[in-house]
Coordinates of C-alpha atoms in Angstrom, one line a residue:
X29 CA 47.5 98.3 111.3
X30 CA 48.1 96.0 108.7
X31 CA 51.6 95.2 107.4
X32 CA 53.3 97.0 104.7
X33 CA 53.5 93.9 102.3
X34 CA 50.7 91.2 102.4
X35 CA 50.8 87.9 100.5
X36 CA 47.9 87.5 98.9
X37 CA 49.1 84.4 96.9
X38 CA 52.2 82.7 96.4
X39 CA 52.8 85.1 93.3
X40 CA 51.3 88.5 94.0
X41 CA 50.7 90.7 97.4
X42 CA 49.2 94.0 98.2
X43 CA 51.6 96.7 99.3
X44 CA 49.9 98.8 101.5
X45 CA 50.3 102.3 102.3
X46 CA 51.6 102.7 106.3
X47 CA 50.2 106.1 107.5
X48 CA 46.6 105.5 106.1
X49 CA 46.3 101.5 105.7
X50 CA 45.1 102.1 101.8
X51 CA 45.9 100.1 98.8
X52 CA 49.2 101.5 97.1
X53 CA 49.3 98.5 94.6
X54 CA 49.7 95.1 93.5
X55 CA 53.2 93.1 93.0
X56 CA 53.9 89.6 91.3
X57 CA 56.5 88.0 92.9
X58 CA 59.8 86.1 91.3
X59 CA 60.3 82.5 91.6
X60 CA 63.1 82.0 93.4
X61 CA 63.7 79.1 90.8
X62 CA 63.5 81.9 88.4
X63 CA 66.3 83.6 88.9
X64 CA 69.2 81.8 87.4
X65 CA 67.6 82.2 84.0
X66 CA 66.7 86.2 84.3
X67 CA 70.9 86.0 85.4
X68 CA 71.5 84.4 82.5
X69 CA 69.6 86.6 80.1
X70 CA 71.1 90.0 81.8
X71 CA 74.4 88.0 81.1
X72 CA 73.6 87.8 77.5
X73 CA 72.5 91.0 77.3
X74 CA 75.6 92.7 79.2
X75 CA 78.0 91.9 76.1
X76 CA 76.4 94.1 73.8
X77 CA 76.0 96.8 76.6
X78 CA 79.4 96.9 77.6
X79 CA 80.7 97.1 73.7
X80 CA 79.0 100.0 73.2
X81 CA 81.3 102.1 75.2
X82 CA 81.4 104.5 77.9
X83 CA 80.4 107.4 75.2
X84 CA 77.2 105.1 73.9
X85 CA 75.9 104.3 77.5
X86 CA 76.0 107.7 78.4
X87 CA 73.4 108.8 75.8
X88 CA 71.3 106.2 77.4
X89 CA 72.1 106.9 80.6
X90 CA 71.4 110.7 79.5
X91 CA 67.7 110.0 78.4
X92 CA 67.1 107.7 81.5
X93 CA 67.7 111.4 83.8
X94 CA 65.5 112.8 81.1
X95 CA 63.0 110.5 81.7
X96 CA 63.2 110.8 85.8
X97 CA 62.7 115.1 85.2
X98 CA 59.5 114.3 83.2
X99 CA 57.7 111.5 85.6
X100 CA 59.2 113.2 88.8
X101 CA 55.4 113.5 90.1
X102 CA 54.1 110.2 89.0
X103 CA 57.5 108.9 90.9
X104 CA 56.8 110.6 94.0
X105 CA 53.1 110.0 94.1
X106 CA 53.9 106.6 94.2
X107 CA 56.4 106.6 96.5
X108 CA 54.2 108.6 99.2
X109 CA 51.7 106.1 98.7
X110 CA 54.0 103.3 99.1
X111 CA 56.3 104.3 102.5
X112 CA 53.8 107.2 103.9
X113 CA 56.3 109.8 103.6
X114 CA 56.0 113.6 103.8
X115 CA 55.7 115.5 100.1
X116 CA 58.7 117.1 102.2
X117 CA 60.5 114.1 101.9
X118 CA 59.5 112.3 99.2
X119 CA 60.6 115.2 97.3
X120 CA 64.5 114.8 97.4
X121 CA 65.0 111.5 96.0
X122 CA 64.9 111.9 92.2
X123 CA 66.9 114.9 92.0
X124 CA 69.4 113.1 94.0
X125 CA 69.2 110.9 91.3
X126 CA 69.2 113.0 88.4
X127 CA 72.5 114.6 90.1
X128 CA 74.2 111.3 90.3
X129 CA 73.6 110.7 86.6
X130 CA 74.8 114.0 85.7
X131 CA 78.2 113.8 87.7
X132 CA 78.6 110.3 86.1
X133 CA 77.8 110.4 82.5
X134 CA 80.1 113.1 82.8
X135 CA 82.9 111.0 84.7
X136 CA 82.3 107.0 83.0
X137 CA 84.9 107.8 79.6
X138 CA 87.3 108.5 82.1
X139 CA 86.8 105.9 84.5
X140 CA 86.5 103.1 82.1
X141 CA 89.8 104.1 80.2
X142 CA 92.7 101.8 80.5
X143 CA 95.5 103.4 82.7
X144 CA 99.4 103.1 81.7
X145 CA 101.4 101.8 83.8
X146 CA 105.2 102.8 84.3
X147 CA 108.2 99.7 84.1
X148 CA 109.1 99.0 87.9
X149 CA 112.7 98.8 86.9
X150 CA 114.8 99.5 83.8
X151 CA 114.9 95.9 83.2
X152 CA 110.8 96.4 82.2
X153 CA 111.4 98.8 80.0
X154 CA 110.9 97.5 77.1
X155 CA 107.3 96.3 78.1
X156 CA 104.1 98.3 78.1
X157 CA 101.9 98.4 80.4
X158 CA 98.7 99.0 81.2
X159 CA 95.6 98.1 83.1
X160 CA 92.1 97.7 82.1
X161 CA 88.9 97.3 83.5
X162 CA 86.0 95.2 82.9
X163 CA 82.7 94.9 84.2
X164 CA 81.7 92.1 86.2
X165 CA 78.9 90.8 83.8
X166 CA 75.8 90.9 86.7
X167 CA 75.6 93.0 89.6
X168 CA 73.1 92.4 92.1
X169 CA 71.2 94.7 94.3
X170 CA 69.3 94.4 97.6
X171 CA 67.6 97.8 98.3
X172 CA 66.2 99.1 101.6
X173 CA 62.5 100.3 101.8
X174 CA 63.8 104.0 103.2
X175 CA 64.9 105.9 100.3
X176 CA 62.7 103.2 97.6
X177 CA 63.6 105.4 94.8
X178 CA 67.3 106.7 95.3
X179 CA 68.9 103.6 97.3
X180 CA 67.8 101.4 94.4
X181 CA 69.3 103.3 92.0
X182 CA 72.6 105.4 93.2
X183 CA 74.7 102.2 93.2
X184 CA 72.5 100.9 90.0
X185 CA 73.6 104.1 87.8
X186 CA 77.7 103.3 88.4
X187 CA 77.2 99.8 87.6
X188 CA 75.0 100.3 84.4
X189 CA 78.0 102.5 83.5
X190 CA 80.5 100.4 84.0
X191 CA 78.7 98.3 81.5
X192 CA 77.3 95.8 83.9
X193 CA 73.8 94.5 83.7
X194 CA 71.7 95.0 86.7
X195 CA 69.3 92.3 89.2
X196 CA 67.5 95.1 91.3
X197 CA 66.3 93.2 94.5
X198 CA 63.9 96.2 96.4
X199 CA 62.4 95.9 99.3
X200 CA 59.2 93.5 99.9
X201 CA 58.1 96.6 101.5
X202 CA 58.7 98.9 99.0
X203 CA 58.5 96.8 95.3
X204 CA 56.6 99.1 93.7
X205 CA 58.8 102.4 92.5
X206 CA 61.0 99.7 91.3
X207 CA 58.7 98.8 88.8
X208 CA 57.9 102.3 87.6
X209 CA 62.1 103.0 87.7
X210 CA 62.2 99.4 85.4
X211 CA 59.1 101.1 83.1
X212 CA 61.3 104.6 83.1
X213 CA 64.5 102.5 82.3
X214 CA 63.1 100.7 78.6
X215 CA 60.8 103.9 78.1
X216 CA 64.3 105.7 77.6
X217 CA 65.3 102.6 75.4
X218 CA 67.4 100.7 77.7
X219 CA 68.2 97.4 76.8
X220 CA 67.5 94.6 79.0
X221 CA 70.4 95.2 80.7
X222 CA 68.4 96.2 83.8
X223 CA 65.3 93.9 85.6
X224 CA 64.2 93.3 88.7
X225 CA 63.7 90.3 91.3
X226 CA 60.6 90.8 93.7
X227 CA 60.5 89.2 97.2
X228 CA 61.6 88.3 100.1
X229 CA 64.8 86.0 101.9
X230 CA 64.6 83.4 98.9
X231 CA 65.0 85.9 96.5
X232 CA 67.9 87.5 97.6
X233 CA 69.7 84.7 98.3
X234 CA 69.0 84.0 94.9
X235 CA 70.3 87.1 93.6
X236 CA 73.2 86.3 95.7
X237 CA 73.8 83.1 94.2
X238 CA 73.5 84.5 90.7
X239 CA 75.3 87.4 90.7
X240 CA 79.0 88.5 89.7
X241 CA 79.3 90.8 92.4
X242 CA 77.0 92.5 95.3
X243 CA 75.9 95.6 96.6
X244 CA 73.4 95.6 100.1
X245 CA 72.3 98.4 101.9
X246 CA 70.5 97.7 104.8
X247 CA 71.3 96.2 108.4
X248 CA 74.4 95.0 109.9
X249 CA 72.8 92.1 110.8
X250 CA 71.7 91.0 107.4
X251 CA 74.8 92.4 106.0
X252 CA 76.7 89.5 107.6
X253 CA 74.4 87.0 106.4
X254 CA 74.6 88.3 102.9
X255 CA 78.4 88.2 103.1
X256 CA 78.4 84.9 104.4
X257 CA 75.9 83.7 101.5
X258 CA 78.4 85.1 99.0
X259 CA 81.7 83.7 100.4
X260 CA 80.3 80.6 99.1
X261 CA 81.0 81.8 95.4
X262 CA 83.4 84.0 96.5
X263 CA 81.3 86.7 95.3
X264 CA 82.3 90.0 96.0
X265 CA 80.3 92.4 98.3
X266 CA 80.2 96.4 99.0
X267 CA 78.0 96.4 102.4
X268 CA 76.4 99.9 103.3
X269 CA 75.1 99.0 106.5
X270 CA 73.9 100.4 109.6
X271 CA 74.7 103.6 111.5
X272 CA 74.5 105.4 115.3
X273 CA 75.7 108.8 113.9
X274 CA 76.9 110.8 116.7
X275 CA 77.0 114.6 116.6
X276 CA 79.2 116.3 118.9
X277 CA 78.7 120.4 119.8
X278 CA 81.3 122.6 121.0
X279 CA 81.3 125.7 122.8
X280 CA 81.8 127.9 120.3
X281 CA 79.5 126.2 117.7
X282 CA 76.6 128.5 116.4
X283 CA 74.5 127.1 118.1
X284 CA 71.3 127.8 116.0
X285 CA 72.8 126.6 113.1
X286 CA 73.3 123.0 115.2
X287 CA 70.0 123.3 116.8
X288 CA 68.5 123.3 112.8
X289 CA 71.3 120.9 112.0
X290 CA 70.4 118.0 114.8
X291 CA 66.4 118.3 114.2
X292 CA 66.8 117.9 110.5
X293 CA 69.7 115.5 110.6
X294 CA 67.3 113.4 113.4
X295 CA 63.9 113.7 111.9
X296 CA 64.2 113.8 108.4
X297 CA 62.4 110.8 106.9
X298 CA 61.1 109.9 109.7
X299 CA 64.3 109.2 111.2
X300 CA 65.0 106.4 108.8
X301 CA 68.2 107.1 107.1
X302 CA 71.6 105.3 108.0
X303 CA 73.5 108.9 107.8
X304 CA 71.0 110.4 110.3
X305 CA 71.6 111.7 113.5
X306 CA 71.3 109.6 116.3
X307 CA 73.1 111.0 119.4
X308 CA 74.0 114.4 120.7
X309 CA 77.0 115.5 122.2
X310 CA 76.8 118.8 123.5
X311 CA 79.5 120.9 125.9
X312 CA 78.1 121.7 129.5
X313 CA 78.3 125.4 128.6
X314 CA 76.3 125.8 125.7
X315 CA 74.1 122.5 126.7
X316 CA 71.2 124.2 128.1
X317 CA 71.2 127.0 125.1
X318 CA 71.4 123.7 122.4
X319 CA 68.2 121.9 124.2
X320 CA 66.3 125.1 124.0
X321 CA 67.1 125.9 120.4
X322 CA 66.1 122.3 119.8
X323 CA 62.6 122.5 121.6
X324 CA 61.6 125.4 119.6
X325 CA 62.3 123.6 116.4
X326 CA 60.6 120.6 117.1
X327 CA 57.4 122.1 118.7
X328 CA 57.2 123.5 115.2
X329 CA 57.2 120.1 112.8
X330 CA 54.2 118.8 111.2
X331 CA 54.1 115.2 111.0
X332 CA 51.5 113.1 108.2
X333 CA 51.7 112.1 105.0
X334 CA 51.4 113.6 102.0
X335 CA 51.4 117.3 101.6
X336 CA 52.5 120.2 103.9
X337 CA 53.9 118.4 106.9
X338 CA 57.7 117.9 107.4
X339 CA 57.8 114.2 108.1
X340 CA 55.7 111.1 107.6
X341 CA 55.5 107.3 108.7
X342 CA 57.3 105.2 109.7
X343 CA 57.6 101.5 107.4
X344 CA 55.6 99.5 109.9
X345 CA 54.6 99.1 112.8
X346 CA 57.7 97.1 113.8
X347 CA 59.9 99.7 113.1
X348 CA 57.8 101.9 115.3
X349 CA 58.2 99.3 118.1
X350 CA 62.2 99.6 118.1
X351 CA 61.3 103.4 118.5
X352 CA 59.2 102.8 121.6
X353 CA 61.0 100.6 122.9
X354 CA 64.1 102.3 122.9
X355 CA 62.3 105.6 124.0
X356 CA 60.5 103.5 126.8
X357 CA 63.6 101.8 128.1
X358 CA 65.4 105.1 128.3
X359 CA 62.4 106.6 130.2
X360 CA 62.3 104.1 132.9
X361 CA 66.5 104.6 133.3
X362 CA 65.7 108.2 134.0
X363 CA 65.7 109.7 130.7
X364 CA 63.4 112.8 130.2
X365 CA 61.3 112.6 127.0
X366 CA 60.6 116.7 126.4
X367 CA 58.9 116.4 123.6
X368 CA 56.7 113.1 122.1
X369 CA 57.8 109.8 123.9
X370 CA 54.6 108.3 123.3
X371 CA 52.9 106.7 120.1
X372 CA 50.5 109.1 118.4
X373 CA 46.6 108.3 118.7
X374 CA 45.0 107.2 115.6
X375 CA 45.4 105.1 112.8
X376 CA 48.9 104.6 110.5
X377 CA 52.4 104.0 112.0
X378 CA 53.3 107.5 113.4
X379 CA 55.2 108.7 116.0
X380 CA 56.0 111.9 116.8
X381 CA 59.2 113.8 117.5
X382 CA 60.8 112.9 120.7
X383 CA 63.8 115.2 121.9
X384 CA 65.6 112.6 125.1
X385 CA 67.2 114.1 127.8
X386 CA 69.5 112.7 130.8
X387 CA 70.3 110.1 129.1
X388 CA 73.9 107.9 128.7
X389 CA 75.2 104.7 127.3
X390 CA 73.8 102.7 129.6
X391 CA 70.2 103.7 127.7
X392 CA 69.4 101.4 123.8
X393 CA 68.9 105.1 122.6
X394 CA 72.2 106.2 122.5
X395 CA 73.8 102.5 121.7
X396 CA 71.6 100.3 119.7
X397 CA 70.3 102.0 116.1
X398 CA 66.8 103.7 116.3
X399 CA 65.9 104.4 112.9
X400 CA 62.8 106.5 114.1
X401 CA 62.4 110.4 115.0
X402 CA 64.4 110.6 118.2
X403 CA 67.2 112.9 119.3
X404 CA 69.0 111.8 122.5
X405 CA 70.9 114.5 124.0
X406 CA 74.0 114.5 126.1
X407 CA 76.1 116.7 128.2
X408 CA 79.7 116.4 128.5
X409 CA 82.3 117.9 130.4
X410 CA 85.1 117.8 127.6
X411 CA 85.8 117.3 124.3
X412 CA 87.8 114.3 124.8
X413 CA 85.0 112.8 126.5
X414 CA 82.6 113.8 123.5
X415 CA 85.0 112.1 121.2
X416 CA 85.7 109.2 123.5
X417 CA 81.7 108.5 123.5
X418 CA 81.4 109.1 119.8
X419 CA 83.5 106.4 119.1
X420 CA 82.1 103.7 121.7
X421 CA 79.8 102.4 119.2
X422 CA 80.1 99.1 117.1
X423 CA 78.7 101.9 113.9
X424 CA 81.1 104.0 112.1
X425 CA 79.2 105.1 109.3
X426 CA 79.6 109.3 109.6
X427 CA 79.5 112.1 112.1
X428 CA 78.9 115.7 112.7
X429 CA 80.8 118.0 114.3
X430 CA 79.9 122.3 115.1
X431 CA 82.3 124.5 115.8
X432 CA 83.2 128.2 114.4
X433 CA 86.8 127.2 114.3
X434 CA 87.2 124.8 111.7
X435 CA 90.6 123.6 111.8
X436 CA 89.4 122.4 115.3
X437 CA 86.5 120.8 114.6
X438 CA 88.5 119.1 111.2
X439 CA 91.0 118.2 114.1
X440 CA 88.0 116.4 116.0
X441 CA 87.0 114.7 112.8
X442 CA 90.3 112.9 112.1
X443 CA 90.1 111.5 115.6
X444 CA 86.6 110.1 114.9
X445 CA 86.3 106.5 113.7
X446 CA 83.7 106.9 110.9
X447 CA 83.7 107.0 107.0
X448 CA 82.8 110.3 107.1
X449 CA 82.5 113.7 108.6
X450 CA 80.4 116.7 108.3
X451 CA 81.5 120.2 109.7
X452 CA 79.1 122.3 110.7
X453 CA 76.4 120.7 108.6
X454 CA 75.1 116.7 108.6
X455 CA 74.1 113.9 106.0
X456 CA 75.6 116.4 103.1
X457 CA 78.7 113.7 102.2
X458 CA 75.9 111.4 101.0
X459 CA 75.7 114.4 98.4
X460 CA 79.8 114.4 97.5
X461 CA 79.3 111.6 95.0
X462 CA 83.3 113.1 94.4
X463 CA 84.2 111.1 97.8
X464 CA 83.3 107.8 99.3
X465 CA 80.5 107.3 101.1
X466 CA 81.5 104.0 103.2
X467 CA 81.1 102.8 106.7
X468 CA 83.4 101.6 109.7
X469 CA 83.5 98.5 112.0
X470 CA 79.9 97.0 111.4
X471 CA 78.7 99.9 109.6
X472 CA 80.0 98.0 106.5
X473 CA 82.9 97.7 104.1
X474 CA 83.8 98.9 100.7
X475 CA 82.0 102.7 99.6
X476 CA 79.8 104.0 97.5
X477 CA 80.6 106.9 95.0
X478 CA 84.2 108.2 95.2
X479 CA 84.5 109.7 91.6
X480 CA 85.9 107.0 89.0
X481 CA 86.2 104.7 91.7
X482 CA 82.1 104.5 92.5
X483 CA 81.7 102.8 88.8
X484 CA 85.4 100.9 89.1
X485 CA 84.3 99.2 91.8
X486 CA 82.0 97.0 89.8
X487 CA 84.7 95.8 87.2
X488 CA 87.3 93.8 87.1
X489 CA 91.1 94.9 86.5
X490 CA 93.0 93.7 84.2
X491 CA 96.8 93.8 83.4
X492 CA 98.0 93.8 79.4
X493 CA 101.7 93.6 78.9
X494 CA 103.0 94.5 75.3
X495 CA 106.8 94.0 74.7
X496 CA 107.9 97.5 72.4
X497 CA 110.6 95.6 70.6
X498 CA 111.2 91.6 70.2
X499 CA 114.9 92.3 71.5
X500 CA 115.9 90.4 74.7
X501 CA 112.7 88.4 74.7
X502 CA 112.7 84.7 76.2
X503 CA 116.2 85.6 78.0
X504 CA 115.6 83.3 80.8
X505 CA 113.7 80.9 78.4
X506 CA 114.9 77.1 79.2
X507 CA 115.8 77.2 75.4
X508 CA 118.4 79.0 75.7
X509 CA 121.9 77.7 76.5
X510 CA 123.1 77.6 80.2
X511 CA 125.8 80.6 79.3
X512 CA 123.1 83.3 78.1
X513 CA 121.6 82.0 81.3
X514 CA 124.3 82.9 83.6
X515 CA 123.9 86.5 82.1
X516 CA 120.9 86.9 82.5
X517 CA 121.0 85.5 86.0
X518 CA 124.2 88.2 86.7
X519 CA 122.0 90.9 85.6
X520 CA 118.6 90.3 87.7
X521 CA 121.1 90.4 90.5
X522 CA 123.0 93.9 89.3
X523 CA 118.9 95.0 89.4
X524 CA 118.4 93.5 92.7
X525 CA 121.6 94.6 94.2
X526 CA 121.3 98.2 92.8
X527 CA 120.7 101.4 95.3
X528 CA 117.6 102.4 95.5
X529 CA 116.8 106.1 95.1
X530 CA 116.8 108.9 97.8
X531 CA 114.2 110.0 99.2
X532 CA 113.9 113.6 99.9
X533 CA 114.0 115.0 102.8

């Protein structure tokens, strides 16, 4: 099988498409040398974008979700041909998009306004204050190859309304919905506020190097070296990083609902989403009913490319060796493999559904991240010990939890040590662009979305203070003789020495 991305030359390389080997296109790759001149012109650019205001982006920002609704099929044709995904899946990503604009254009006025400020003390009183923000000039972003279309541009759409200009980094797997996104983006009259940088490790550093502030999805362990690259500048990262969600069942979960739940939440894409669910923790008495619910949904999926199957490819074929591997290792621990466990026959990178049983954390497949179409299942005895496995993991990006009784299960999720957690559904709070969507321990740091504060996040603040009268300006000037002084000196410490207020009971 060949690889995903070949190098043909040092400036262009075939992307090819993994379930069928085909052609999906061509890409020209940047210079890395490149790169601080296509920084420079965004930065240029950026000054006009931003003074246009949060009411004149939005009209472009408006046409650019226009745009996405009319090319919807030319976007997912390409993007099928590009990763080898299911029509199923390939189907969700530009409405999550258009969604995301949506909420946004609507939220950006009141995001960007400044925000007063009230005086700390009565002694401030006769200043205004308020606080601004500003966008950083150039935002970088280094996008994964799983979601080609969405991940590239859900953080892309806050900072283009912030005002920022953008220097998308996709995948070298995936370079080629970027460029369609790019076409979309000047087709709805965008300025050229928004470009791309195509390539590898060079390249992003690159973008790292150039850029006013960072946003990488992907691993944790790139995630490091991308926060060690931009300490160096003392750039500023957001890091969405990788995931082991666990999800635990209780007894009195419905328990076809979470049968449903785990098989979408495990296979969709192929597996290959950081908010997708990678462990099972069920309670001994509704353990046997879960893995039988399970079974028949699996034994009913469809995997290919393309049209009427449920899920695709995977990237390459060494992401599918993490998925054997891990599948393999846990087999020869004494793991049962009840569906799948082996690599399907024939040509493209597919493998096919793999429901693990007997397993534990002494097994990769409940420890390390799998990013394939497993689901490892475990029985447990209590819920303290489903909770006390959940959280022995270096990941805390989100959860699940099932349970008819959802003040217990919302009980369970305060004790988990995640970002986020879904009750009695799973992935959905990658949907609440109201809320953050940010990971724990190595699963990253800073969040995506969270209302006004998922386009905030790529500005600067700023504090303006305005005197409202001229009166008792300078008062601890040196000008000023040694007696005025004194009084003010006697009154900082009549503010200082002042009770504070009660506080209520």
């Amino acid at each position: 099988m060949t690889a995903t991305s070949d190098l043909q030359t040092p400036h262009t390389g075939t992307i090819h498409n993994p379930a069928t080997g085909e052609v999906a296109g061509q890409v020209t790759w940047t210079d890395p040398a490149a790169i601080p001149e296509i920084a420079a012109g965004l930065r240029a650019a950026q000054r006009e974008w931003e003074q246009r205001g949060a009411k004149g982006r939005a009209k472009t920002l408006a046409r650019f979700a226009v745009w996405l609704g009319e090319h919807r099929e030319e976007i997912e044709d390409l993007l099928i041909a590009e990763t080898g995904k299911s029509k199923t899946d390939a189907v969700q990503e530009v409405p999550l998009l258009i969604m995301i604009l949506s909420y946004v254009i609507k939220t950006m006025e009141k995001a960007m306004a400044p925000e007063k400020r009230p005086a700390p003390s009565k002694l401030l009183a006769i200043k205004k204050i308020s606080v601004h923000y500003r966008p950083r000039p150039v935002v970088g972003i280094i996008a994964p190859w799983n979601y080609p279309v969405a991940n590239a541009m859900m953080d892309a759409i806050g900072a283009l309304a912030a005002g920022c200009a953008v220097l998308l980094k996709p995948s070298e797997r995936t370079p080629l919905t970027a460029e369609l996104l790019r076409r979309g983006w000047l087709e709805s009259g965008g300025p050229e506020v928004f470009t791309l940088a195509q390539g590898a490790r060079e390249v992003s550093e690159a973008v790292i190097d150039n850029a006013d502030y960072v946003q990488f999805t992907g691993s944790s362990a790139t995630g490091v070296k991308v926060m060690e690259r931009a300490a160096r500048r003392l750039t500023p990262v957001s890091l969405e990083l990788g995931g082991k969600d666990p999800m635990i069942v209780l007894e009195d979960a419905d328990i076809d609902l979470a049968a449903h739940a785990a098989v979408w939440g495990g296979m969709f894409n192929a597996g290959q989403t950081c908010v997708s669910v990678e462990r099972v923790y069920v309670l001994e008495p509704v353990y046997d009913q879960f893995v039988s619910a399970v079974l028949r949904d699996v034994e009913a999926l469809q995997v290919g490319a393309g049209e009427g199957t449920h899920f695709g490819a995977l990237i390459n074929d060494e992401q599918l060796a993490v998925t054997e591997r891990h599948v393999r290792d846990a087999q020869a621990a004494g793991a049962r493999a009840l569906t799948g466990g082996k690599r399907t026959e024939g040509p493209g990178s597919f493998y096919p559904p793999t429901v693990l049983v007997d397993v534990d954390h002494s097994m990769a497949c409940m420890t390390e991240e799998t990013f394939g179409p497993t689901l490892p299942i475990m029985k447990v005895a209590t819920v303290e010990e489903a909770i006390r496995l959940a959280n022995a993991s270096p990941y805390g990006l989100s959860a699940s939890v099932f349970s008819r009784d959802h003040d217990r299960a919302r009980d369970i999720a305060l004790q988990l040590d995640c970002g986020a957690v879904n009750v009695n559904d799973v992935i959905t709070n990658l949907m609440c662009t109201t809320a953050p969507m940010g990971g724990w321990k190595t699963s990253g740091i800073g969040a995506r979305f969270g209302g006004v504060d998922g386009i905030r996040k790529f500005c600067r603040q700023e504090t303006v203070v305005i005197p409202r009268t001229n009166a008792g300006a300078g008062g601890n000037y040196y000008h000023n003789s040694f007696k005025a002084l004194t009084r003010m000196n006697k009154l900082m410490t009549r503010v200082a020495l002042a009770r504070p207020r009660r506080v209520a009971k």
